[in-house]
Amino acid sequence: MAEIGIGIVGGGYMGKAHSVAMAAVGAVFDTALRPRLEMIAASSPESAERHRAALGFARAAKDWRELTDDPRVEAVIIASPQDTHRAIAERAIALGKPVFCEKPLADSLDDARAMVAAAEAAGVPNMIGFNYIRTPASQFARKLLAEGAIGRVTWFRGEHTEDFLADPAAPFNWRCEGMANGNMGDLAPHPINAALALMGPIAEVLAEVECVHADRPGGRVTNDDHAQIMCRFASGVKGHIYSSRVATGRKMGYAYEIHGTRGAIRFDQEDQNALWLYRAEGPEAERGFRKILMGPAHPDYQPFCLGPGHGTGYQDQIIIEARDFLRAIEGGGAVWPTFRDGLAVAEVIEAALASAQSGQWTSVIQV
Amino acid sequence: MAEIGIGIVGGGYMGKAHSVAMAAVGAVFDTALRPRLEMIAASSPESAERHRAALGFARAAKDWRELTDDPRVEAVIIASPQDTHRAIAERAIALGKPVFCEKPLADSLDDARAMVAAAEAAGVPNMIGFNYIRTPASQFARKLLAEGAIGRVTWFRGEHTEDFLADPAAPFNWRCEGMANGNMGDLAPHPINAALALMGPIAEVLAEVECVHADRPGGRVTNDDHAQIMCRFASGVKGHIYSSRVATGRKMGYAYEIHGTRGAIRFDQEDQNALWLYRAEGPEAERGFRKILMGPAHPDYQPFCLGPGHGTGYQDQIIIEARDFLRAIEGGGAVWPTFRDGLAVAEVIEAALASAQSGQWTSVIQV
Amino acid sequence: MAEIGIGIVGGGYMGKAHSVAMAAVGAVFDTALRPRLEMIAASSPESAERHRAALGFARAAKDWRELTDDPRVEAVIIASPQDTHRAIAERAIALGKPVFCEKPLADSLDDARAMVAAAEAAGVPNMIGFNYIRTPASQFARKLLAEGAIGRVTWFRGEHTEDFLADPAAPFNWRCEGMANGNMGDLAPHPINAALALMGPIAEVLAEVECVHADRPGGRVTNDDHAQIMCRFASGVKGHIYSSRVATGRKMGYAYEIHGTRGAIRFDQEDQNALWLYRAEGPEAERGFRKILMGPAHPDYQPFCLGPGHGTGYQDQIIIEARDFLRAIEGGGAVWPTFRDGLAVAEVIEAALASAQSGQWTSVIQV
Amino acid sequence: MAEIGIGIVGGGYMGKAHSVAMAAVGAVFDTALRPRLEMIAASSPESAERHRAALGFARAAKDWRELTDDPRVEAVIIASPQDTHRAIAERAIALGKPVFCEKPLADSLDDARAMVAAAEAAGVPNMIGFNYIRTPASQFARKLLAEGAIGRVTWFRGEHTEDFLADPAAPFNWRCEGMANGNMGDLAPHPINAALALMGPIAEVLAEVECVHADRPGGRVTNDDHAQIMCRFASGVKGHIYSSRVATGRKMGYAYEIHGTRGAIRFDQEDQNALWLYRAEGPEAERGFRKILMGPAHPDYQPFCLGPGHGTGYQDQIIIEARDFLRAIEGGGAVWPTFRDGLAVAEVIEAALASAQSGQWTSVIQV
């Protein structure tokens, strides 16, 4: 068992989540590499010091560069605003340090491409934080699809719906400006990632992107509230993706349904410990969607829970990411999802935005 | 209390359903007009005679013309194949007889327009059989929307999904040819009708229409299996409609969800006695989608059931249609939905098919 | 095809439901015997005449005796208050006329026993109206149990919960006095009937019976609001039955769950078109309760609905009763459930009431 | 911020869960006291050393006494077999060290009483590990009940159902002998704890306790498989509790429903992030059970999750226990649930077992 010094840039919600994950992952998964909470950086030295004390790090950095460059920081987690991702990642990569970057990968497609190029050229372990696809249920869905459990897939519908800006009287805030903070920057990446992870590449899209509540108390909203994307997968399958921050009543509507020639799958993150599976087999009278409760028989469940139905939660997904990041570091090798997966999402978003402008089917350009 | 002689053209499933409805409606709703099952017509005199005996009609007609022209037949129900709808309806209208026509209204947009023109010129009560919108739950949804219960609507998603042709090994049958028998002719009208009834007119559409399983044992399929339609309502609201006959696991997926600024509504015909309502009011901690069980407080429920939760079924929807048809006849007046509502659905389908060809946003032409 | 003259005693809710059923059953099931709505009796000649006109009967009787004795009344349906059941049934039986009696069978155990004795001695077709067990879902549950689909049964839990008297401020009404109108007289028979129908005879019970809201505006309540019964089936299986009219939020909580060595069944009448089945077979990771939507593959579904998921409702259950009553009359033979089934329920209730007094396990005496 | 040395006795599932919790709790809740994983004891020195390495403790103890007596161990967590609980707890208490003990409190009622007496006499912070009642949903249910949100309570039904021994062919194992390992020792404490926590003390019980599958491959089962308990709360409310390890299909059926005069509550741990609430207020037509997704507005949710619907899991419950244990240590004061709460559960079980023998209502003796 060896130790590894972890540095985290960002002390906000995701910074804290990764700190907790790194503190817990060793005991949960009995990892070979054991994380040491070495250093944290934030928006100011004072803020970093506060987070250091609260989250249990050994040291606070005066800025991110002190962190990336510190010899006792052996791996870097980026949980800072997305316009900082590229610079931090490139520095860490240049120093040969493994990097985990929160989603979305970068502020622009160019930045995302540069980050992928840098990481792949250097051969440094790199990972992106799409954590919703990490639940036992979604991992099991992937496995079922890979095994052909529902036959040939004929339709995909995905969504990510929340309602935190559904009230038009909610005042203007930082989420109301900047493409990165809008629905297409913040929420759409989740169901697009799910679509890619479950269905493979998307070839063409035709989208609509709309700001529903443009005028809010305190300012004019300059990014989008919701969007729909008709998509054609490279496999030929058709699908639809919807994302919204004005979906009244929906709190964590990361959901999908997939039809195949011999079955179907349904999932909704609002009940994240269940996967619904229909199998077109056996007597007609006994067919129905089964509500399968996650348990030790499913991927990544057992380390958290003794028996079926105990239930995993949001934080557990982050701990699984921590384990996989450690594994990648150890092996110097394969991990999922990588920066390239983050780039793939960005490429779909780019095409969707273009198609929403033109009203035309638009190809997704993959570099 | 007066009697009225009913003639039904068609002894298939819908012909039977309307026969049962006409036999039951008087006692259920204590109607002023009491139907008398006067005459039935079918594909042959022999078939008509069989149906007459089974369904309890007084007489069998040798063909539909004998039925429409019989003086004791005072109102006509058309439940025959859709390529016969126009001729039968025009004859009944010419004779001044009220007409109820099963959906879809006609085989072509031209026929549908001609039927509307004839019925409106003659001032004859006319009605179309969109029965799913008749459930207490969907009527209640309409009422809630009309009252503004969920505020200003911001999104509509509707579907009608079944799986009767999901198995690619299912042999070619009559449903596999003729646009009228495909998904766009047979299933799509339901959610489009729901969209129009709940949301008002659709201004523009962009659709994809696909035959997923083109080769079946016994023949090549010439109509579509499923379709998606992005739509822009005349009100400016955006939406999406999906219909499919290959949606494995779905048996009666007539479903919709509607987001508003102050609430949301969800419905699924597979649990037709419940409507889900979210109201963005009261303490945050107590908000959630309510599963409202239909009961005497909801539209058209009480005549069937003493108390809440007893449950109405498919046949009950047809009995409500029977009541409204009788009311229209009595009053000579307003009824819903009329031939014009059937035409409106056909106009959306026409635009959707055109947009699927062009890959462009296409206006819905209303005549 | 022959006609049969039907007489119905009682023009209240169940009288109406049976009238509608008799008007519709011929067309629905293409029955050999075709009912003729011959005569109706009610609490007064004036009331009978009103019901006659509303429900479509040929004649109104001045009292029930005129109805039972009329030669054109060939079968009698009793839907009057339960203290009248015995006299009417005995008269009809004496005249050799088939009798259908609404539940509960009688006002007292003695009366119930007398009615069974009379019907069985005369060999007259007799039937009791436990209609909830008639849904396709509950019939399918019976079939699955009979086939051993869930292995050896190890536990039964049943309930019938409504909330019509949950509000202590609801004024005293006729339901608040008379054992027959209380929970044990009115609601408990339903889950007890379900228990007997699904599980077989009950050997012993230990119950608690309580009036929760004894003082209401306008009077003092003299019957019970809810009751629980621990029961030991003759098969050795243990179970529990709960019934309540103060179960806030429950509208039609006729529900049961049954565990077996190889599976489990769950049902709730509030979603009456679904049965939940768990089978302990196949890979552990794919096991779960399946929500089976009723369809043509299930008992008594097809005549009402073309395809799966269309949905049957409360009235449809009554139509199935009408069909079975006609079949019994035709065949002069076996039918289910009979008066004896009604008696069996009364015997369980008698034992439950005694055990609630004594606080002791009490045997169910079957005569 | 001060450190505290934690010693854990037991390296099994719960020992690991508490180790993870102690590693994570500081960062999650920004606690004033920060746990240091000081020492672990297990069934042998070798086992302790293995667990030390895997779970990240500083030292392994050769036996539990070395651990309790070590000066750097300042608080003790007991997660060893229940026949060891008393001796370890008494030793720790004698040394004035705070003790957290896994449920059930002890192997016998005498031991449980002795432990409570010792802890209370010494004034040492003491806590018992009923973690299911810790979910945000169950905490919220407690809060709603305390506020009278559903009016006066009239009925409680609780259960804890799993199916790990439902298959009669499952071989005899350690769970099949010893009262402590049977349903009454292992599962029944959960819903009894829920009943007490939500409803207050239980005055009288009448239970049935049964071993359904007495003969298993490899041995004869000597403890119970399932049990039902009719209970009368001290408040006068009636209720029912069922627990089972042979409830086929149920994986984590920790569930309850509570009726009140103005509302109702339902919960099922299989969907642990939702609480169902019915309020008998507002228009009749809009009433229904609301599915409330846990979020920042609910107890103990926010530290884990940014927004509503993210979801907490089993491990999070243990982290909340860790926080409360630390708080009790700091304050030297009030904490919940204490050893006394564990004793209260044991007293109900004692009465239930006696009543199952006698077939009589039996008072719960509280010392």
Coordinates of C-alpha atoms in Angstrom, one line a residue, chain D residues 133 142 145-146 153 156 191-205 231-239 241 258 336 341 344-345 348 364 366:
Chain D
I133 CA -34.5 6.1 11.1
R142 CA -40.8 12.6 12.5
L145 CA -45.7 14.1 13.0
A146 CA -44.3 16.3 15.7
V153 CA -52.8 9.9 14.3
F156 CA -49.6 2.9 12.2
P191 CA -39.6 -1.4 12.5
I192 CA -40.1 -1.5 16.3
N193 CA -37.6 1.3 16.6
A194 CA -39.4 3.2 13.8
A195 CA -42.7 2.7 15.6
L196 CA -41.3 4.1 18.9
A197 CA -39.5 6.9 17.2
L198 CA -42.5 8.0 15.2
M199 CA -45.4 7.1 17.5
G200 CA -44.1 7.0 21.1
P201 CA -44.2 4.1 23.5
I202 CA -46.0 0.8 22.9
A203 CA -48.2 -0.3 25.8
E204 CA -49.4 -3.8 24.8
V205 CA -48.7 -6.3 22.1
C231 CA -49.8 -3.2 19.0
R232 CA -51.5 -0.7 21.1
F233 CA -49.5 2.5 21.6
A234 CA -49.5 4.3 24.9
S235 CA -51.3 7.1 23.1
G236 CA -54.2 4.8 22.4
V237 CA -53.5 4.4 18.7
K238 CA -53.6 0.9 17.2
G239 CA -51.0 -0.5 14.9
I241 CA -45.7 -4.4 12.7
I258 CA -49.4 6.4 9.2
W336 CA -30.4 10.3 20.0
D341 CA -33.8 3.6 23.0
A344 CA -37.1 0.1 24.7
V345 CA -36.9 -2.0 21.6
V348 CA -41.2 -4.7 23.1
V364 CA -44.6 -4.0 27.6
Q366 CA -40.6 -0.6 30.9

